Tab-separated table of C-alpha atoms in Angstrom:
chain	number	residue	atom	x	y	z
A	1	MET	CA	0.000	0.000	0.000
A	2	ILE	CA	1.231	3.499	-0.817
A	3	GLU	CA	2.077	5.290	2.420
A	4	GLN	CA	-0.443	8.065	3.031
A	5	ALA	CA	-0.746	11.030	5.391
A	6	TYR	CA	-2.906	14.076	5.878
A	7	VAL	CA	-1.935	17.590	4.833
A	8	GLN	CA	-0.353	19.792	7.498
A	9	ALA	CA	-0.401	23.603	7.718
A	10	VAL	CA	3.289	23.814	6.703
A	11	ASP	CA	2.823	21.761	3.523
A	12	GLN	CA	3.298	23.450	0.173
A	13	THR	CA	2.395	21.945	-3.160
A	14	THR	CA	2.338	22.771	-6.873
A	15	PRO	CA	-0.353	23.831	-7.641
A	16	THR	CA	-0.892	25.372	-4.200
A	17	ILE	CA	-3.212	23.939	-1.593
A	18	GLN	CA	-5.283	27.134	-1.818
A	19	ASP	CA	-5.619	26.724	-5.588
A	20	ILE	CA	-6.708	23.102	-5.277
A	21	ARG	CA	-9.199	23.979	-2.539
A	22	ALA	CA	-10.688	26.734	-4.701
A	23	ARG	CA	-10.877	24.438	-7.708
A	24	ILE	CA	-12.713	21.756	-5.733
A	25	SER	CA	-15.068	24.232	-4.061
A	26	GLN	CA	-16.077	25.783	-7.380
A	27	ALA	CA	-16.585	22.399	-9.011
A	28	VAL	CA	-18.734	21.129	-6.123
A	29	ASP	CA	-20.863	24.287	-6.257
A	30	ALA	CA	-21.344	23.803	-10.001
A	31	THR	CA	-22.366	20.121	-9.829
A	32	ALA	CA	-25.966	19.855	-10.983
A	33	GLY	CA	-28.617	17.163	-10.720
A	34	PRO	CA	-30.671	15.457	-8.008
A	35	VAL	CA	-29.069	15.415	-4.574
A	36	PHE	CA	-28.302	11.669	-4.491
A	37	GLU	CA	-26.693	11.773	-7.932
A	38	ARG	CA	-24.696	14.860	-6.962
A	39	LEU	CA	-23.165	13.040	-4.017
A	40	LYS	CA	-22.541	9.936	-6.148
A	41	PHE	CA	-20.767	12.144	-8.681
A	42	TRP	CA	-18.044	12.852	-6.113
A	43	LEU	CA	-18.220	10.126	-3.482
A	44	GLN	CA	-18.027	6.351	-3.369
A	45	MET	CA	-20.511	6.086	-0.508
A	46	PRO	CA	-21.369	3.370	2.006
A	47	THR	CA	-24.866	1.910	1.997
A	48	ASP	CA	-25.295	3.007	5.613
A	49	SER	CA	-23.448	4.646	8.481
A	50	MET	CA	-22.342	1.229	9.782
A	51	PHE	CA	-20.438	0.624	6.514
A	52	THR	CA	-22.030	-2.763	5.902
A	53	GLY	CA	-21.590	-2.300	2.144
A	54	MET	CA	-20.932	0.227	-0.604
A	55	VAL	CA	-23.457	1.863	-2.941
A	56	ASP	CA	-21.374	1.135	-6.066
A	57	ASN	CA	-17.956	0.133	-7.356
A	58	ASP	CA	-17.781	2.685	-10.169
A	59	CYS	CA	-14.390	4.064	-9.181
A	60	LYS	CA	-13.012	4.461	-12.713
A	61	VAL	CA	-16.071	6.276	-14.065
A	62	ARG	CA	-16.157	8.521	-10.996
A	63	ALA	CA	-12.442	9.335	-11.126
A	64	GLU	CA	-12.700	10.257	-14.798
A	65	ARG	CA	-15.650	12.618	-14.364
A	66	VAL	CA	-14.194	14.199	-11.210
A	67	GLY	CA	-10.837	14.545	-12.959
A	68	ILE	CA	-12.442	16.323	-15.887
A	69	GLN	CA	-14.126	18.788	-13.525
A	70	LEU	CA	-10.882	19.469	-11.661
A	71	SER	CA	-8.701	19.904	-14.769
A	72	THR	CA	-8.497	23.616	-15.481
A	73	GLY	CA	-5.398	23.318	-17.661
A	74	ALA	CA	-5.789	23.675	-21.404
A	75	SER	CA	-5.090	20.004	-22.164
A	76	GLY	CA	-7.658	18.666	-19.705
A	77	LEU	CA	-7.621	15.399	-17.791
A	78	TYR	CA	-4.466	13.267	-17.960
A	79	GLU	CA	-4.601	9.478	-17.756
A	80	SER	CA	-1.234	7.943	-16.951
A	81	SER	CA	0.270	4.989	-18.787
A	82	ASP	CA	0.130	1.609	-17.047
A	83	LEU	CA	2.058	2.144	-13.820
A	84	SER	CA	2.393	-1.611	-13.212
A	85	VAL	CA	4.748	-1.907	-16.219
A	86	PRO	CA	8.349	-1.223	-15.111
A	87	MET	CA	9.597	-0.046	-18.505
A	88	GLY	CA	9.893	3.746	-18.515
A	89	ILE	CA	8.404	4.084	-15.017
A	90	GLU	CA	10.374	7.197	-14.055
A	91	GLY	CA	9.312	8.880	-17.287
A	92	LYS	CA	5.681	8.070	-16.549
A	93	TRP	CA	5.934	9.824	-13.197
A	94	ALA	CA	7.741	12.762	-14.787
A	95	ALA	CA	4.766	13.096	-17.150
A	96	ILE	CA	2.394	13.013	-14.162
A	97	ASP	CA	4.430	15.788	-12.495
A	98	GLU	CA	4.211	17.860	-15.658
A	99	ALA	CA	0.454	17.322	-15.897
A	100	VAL	CA	-0.451	18.320	-12.332
A	101	LYS	CA	1.833	21.361	-12.516
A	102	ALA	CA	-0.148	22.409	-15.597
A	103	ASP	CA	-3.427	22.275	-13.600
A	104	ARG	CA	-4.459	18.939	-15.030
A	105	ALA	CA	-5.931	16.253	-12.799
A	106	VAL	CA	-4.356	12.812	-13.239
A	107	ILE	CA	-6.299	9.583	-12.796
A	108	VAL	CA	-4.164	6.870	-11.225
A	109	ASN	CA	-5.184	3.233	-11.565
A	110	GLY	CA	-3.729	0.584	-9.263
A	111	SER	CA	-4.497	-2.602	-7.409
A	112	THR	CA	-7.118	-2.301	-4.688
A	113	GLY	CA	-4.728	-2.714	-1.796
A	114	HIS	CA	-2.029	-0.468	-3.254
A	115	VAL	CA	-3.752	2.821	-4.082
A	116	GLY	CA	-6.739	2.513	-1.724
A	117	GLY	CA	-7.028	3.285	1.965
A	118	ARG	CA	-6.218	0.906	4.796
A	119	GLU	CA	-9.857	0.605	5.947
A	120	SER	CA	-11.447	0.383	2.499
A	121	LYS	CA	-14.391	-1.997	2.152
A	122	PHE	CA	-12.893	-3.037	-1.180
A	123	ASN	CA	-9.748	-4.532	0.351
A	124	ASN	CA	-9.575	-8.328	0.247
A	125	LYS	CA	-7.088	-11.051	1.180
A	126	ARG	CA	-6.100	-11.825	-2.406
A	127	ASN	CA	-5.856	-8.137	-3.338
A	128	THR	CA	-8.001	-8.710	-6.397
A	129	GLY	CA	-9.513	-5.850	-8.329
A	130	PHE	CA	-8.455	-2.274	-8.880
A	131	HIS	CA	-9.157	1.220	-7.599
A	132	VAL	CA	-8.786	4.621	-9.232
A	133	ILE	CA	-7.853	7.866	-7.494
A	134	VAL	CA	-7.125	11.391	-8.712
A	135	PHE	CA	-3.803	13.205	-8.244
A	136	LEU	CA	-3.990	17.000	-8.172
A	137	ALA	CA	-0.595	18.322	-7.086
A	138	VAL	CA	2.958	17.401	-6.178
A	139	GLY	CA	4.734	18.460	-2.997
A	140	GLN	CA	7.917	18.012	-1.032
A	141	GLU	CA	8.545	17.709	2.699
A	142	LEU	CA	11.176	19.875	4.410
A	143	SER	CA	13.222	16.667	4.534
A	144	GLY	CA	13.124	16.493	0.740
A	145	ARG	CA	10.709	13.586	0.583
A	146	ARG	CA	8.242	13.950	-2.283
A	147	TYR	CA	4.539	13.160	-2.365
A	148	TYR	CA	1.436	13.605	-4.499
A	149	LEU	CA	-1.756	15.215	-3.291
A	150	GLY	CA	-4.562	12.854	-4.161
A	151	PHE	CA	-8.345	12.645	-3.911
A	152	ASP	CA	-9.784	9.230	-3.081
A	153	PRO	CA	-13.606	9.258	-3.388
A	154	ASP	CA	-13.917	6.097	-1.247
A	155	VAL	CA	-15.646	7.188	1.980
A	156	SER	CA	-14.726	3.865	3.621
A	157	ALA	CA	-11.003	4.304	2.929
A	158	THR	CA	-9.695	5.439	6.328
A	159	ALA	CA	-10.764	5.573	9.963
A	160	GLU	CA	-10.892	9.356	9.635
A	161	SER	CA	-13.152	9.319	6.560
A	162	ARG	CA	-15.540	6.891	8.253
A	163	ALA	CA	-15.639	8.994	11.416
A	164	LYS	CA	-16.368	12.139	9.405
A	165	TRP	CA	-19.204	10.484	7.474
A	166	LYS	CA	-21.105	8.885	10.350
A	167	PRO	CA	-22.562	12.047	11.940
A	168	LEU	CA	-23.246	13.610	8.533
A	169	VAL	CA	-25.337	10.747	7.130
A	170	VAL	CA	-26.825	8.662	9.950
A	171	GLY	CA	-28.565	5.443	8.933
A	172	SER	CA	-29.357	4.371	5.367
A	173	THR	CA	-27.490	6.486	2.820
A	174	ASP	CA	-30.171	6.183	0.160
A	175	THR	CA	-32.982	7.181	2.529
A	176	LYS	CA	-31.076	9.918	4.312
A	177	VAL	CA	-29.426	11.595	1.321
A	178	LYS	CA	-32.655	11.836	-0.669
A	179	LYS	CA	-34.059	14.044	2.121
A	180	PHE	CA	-31.192	16.536	1.801
A	181	ASP	CA	-31.734	19.857	0.085
A	182	ASP	CA	-29.095	21.312	-2.240
A	183	ALA	CA	-27.342	23.234	0.532
A	184	LYS	CA	-27.029	20.145	2.735
A	185	SER	CA	-25.580	18.041	-0.064
A	186	VAL	CA	-22.940	20.695	-0.751
A	187	GLU	CA	-22.192	20.876	2.975
A	188	VAL	CA	-21.588	17.112	3.125
A	189	LEU	CA	-19.368	17.122	0.034
A	190	LYS	CA	-17.241	19.990	1.282
A	191	ALA	CA	-16.933	18.463	4.752
A	192	MET	CA	-15.622	15.205	3.284
A	193	ILE	CA	-13.347	16.722	0.633
A	194	LEU	CA	-12.312	20.166	1.908
A	195	GLY	CA	-12.691	19.748	5.656
A	196	ASP	CA	-12.675	22.500	8.229
A	197	SER	CA	-9.235	24.081	7.785
A	198	GLU	CA	-8.323	26.594	5.100
A	199	ASP	CA	-4.782	25.171	5.144
A	200	GLY	CA	-5.773	21.563	4.553
A	201	PHE	CA	-8.441	19.175	3.379
A	202	GLY	CA	-11.034	16.709	4.568
A	203	PRO	CA	-10.261	12.997	4.958
A	204	LEU	CA	-10.681	12.147	1.273
A	205	VAL	CA	-7.692	14.241	0.157
A	206	ARG	CA	-4.357	12.830	1.302
A	207	LYS	CA	-0.633	12.859	0.620
A	208	TYR	CA	0.662	9.784	-1.237
A	209	TYR	CA	4.352	8.973	-0.878
A	210	VAL	CA	4.886	7.161	-4.171
A	211	GLU	CA	8.128	5.315	-4.906
A	212	THR	CA	8.435	6.652	-8.431
A	213	ASP	CA	11.351	4.373	-9.349
A	214	LYS	CA	9.255	1.248	-8.837
A	215	ALA	CA	6.292	-0.142	-10.771
A	216	PHE	CA	2.935	-0.643	-9.069
A	217	PRO	CA	1.943	-4.227	-8.202
A	218	ALA	CA	0.099	-5.914	-11.040
A	219	ILE	CA	-3.682	-5.780	-10.918
A	220	ILE	CA	-5.210	-9.202	-10.242
A	221	ARG	CA	-8.561	-9.629	-11.947
A	222	ALA	CA	-11.184	-11.321	-9.794
């Protein structure tokens, strides 16, 4: 699994954290449609607040449409080459760096247990299947260690994302969400993605410490 951490106030990225926050906020505000579909546009939601299951497994479709919305650069969304193939791996990551620095979102496809979160409902003992997340920026720690800023729509992914969701949507997701008005749906989305701090993000946006000189594990089809 790619090591992950949450953004701290001292972190600086390219594009900036403030730019990414503004981009997400504007895109969430502009998302149209019925409330349930609006939340599904952005989030891979649990069926209920006990996380007994997930509403869908449409991670690739979701990552693509979110990536399109968050790509303000002229060339639009960037989809990386197969990161499980070792040949040219450093060049592939150089291309990803170039894309995010040009305000293009990058969809990153990997095995379920590699790019997902530790608590994800999609994890399994054989690590079959795949997951898709969206990279938005590149950063570097004071120590020199590099990372990517990524959005993972999977609400079940971490203990923090689960804890954030539970008081927002108590009980059955389908029943509860359909009672939300537009303002409430936007509130839930921004709580999960942007969080409460102007210097950081909610639990669905994390730092990913990718070893860019190594290929991803191969995806095992179920």
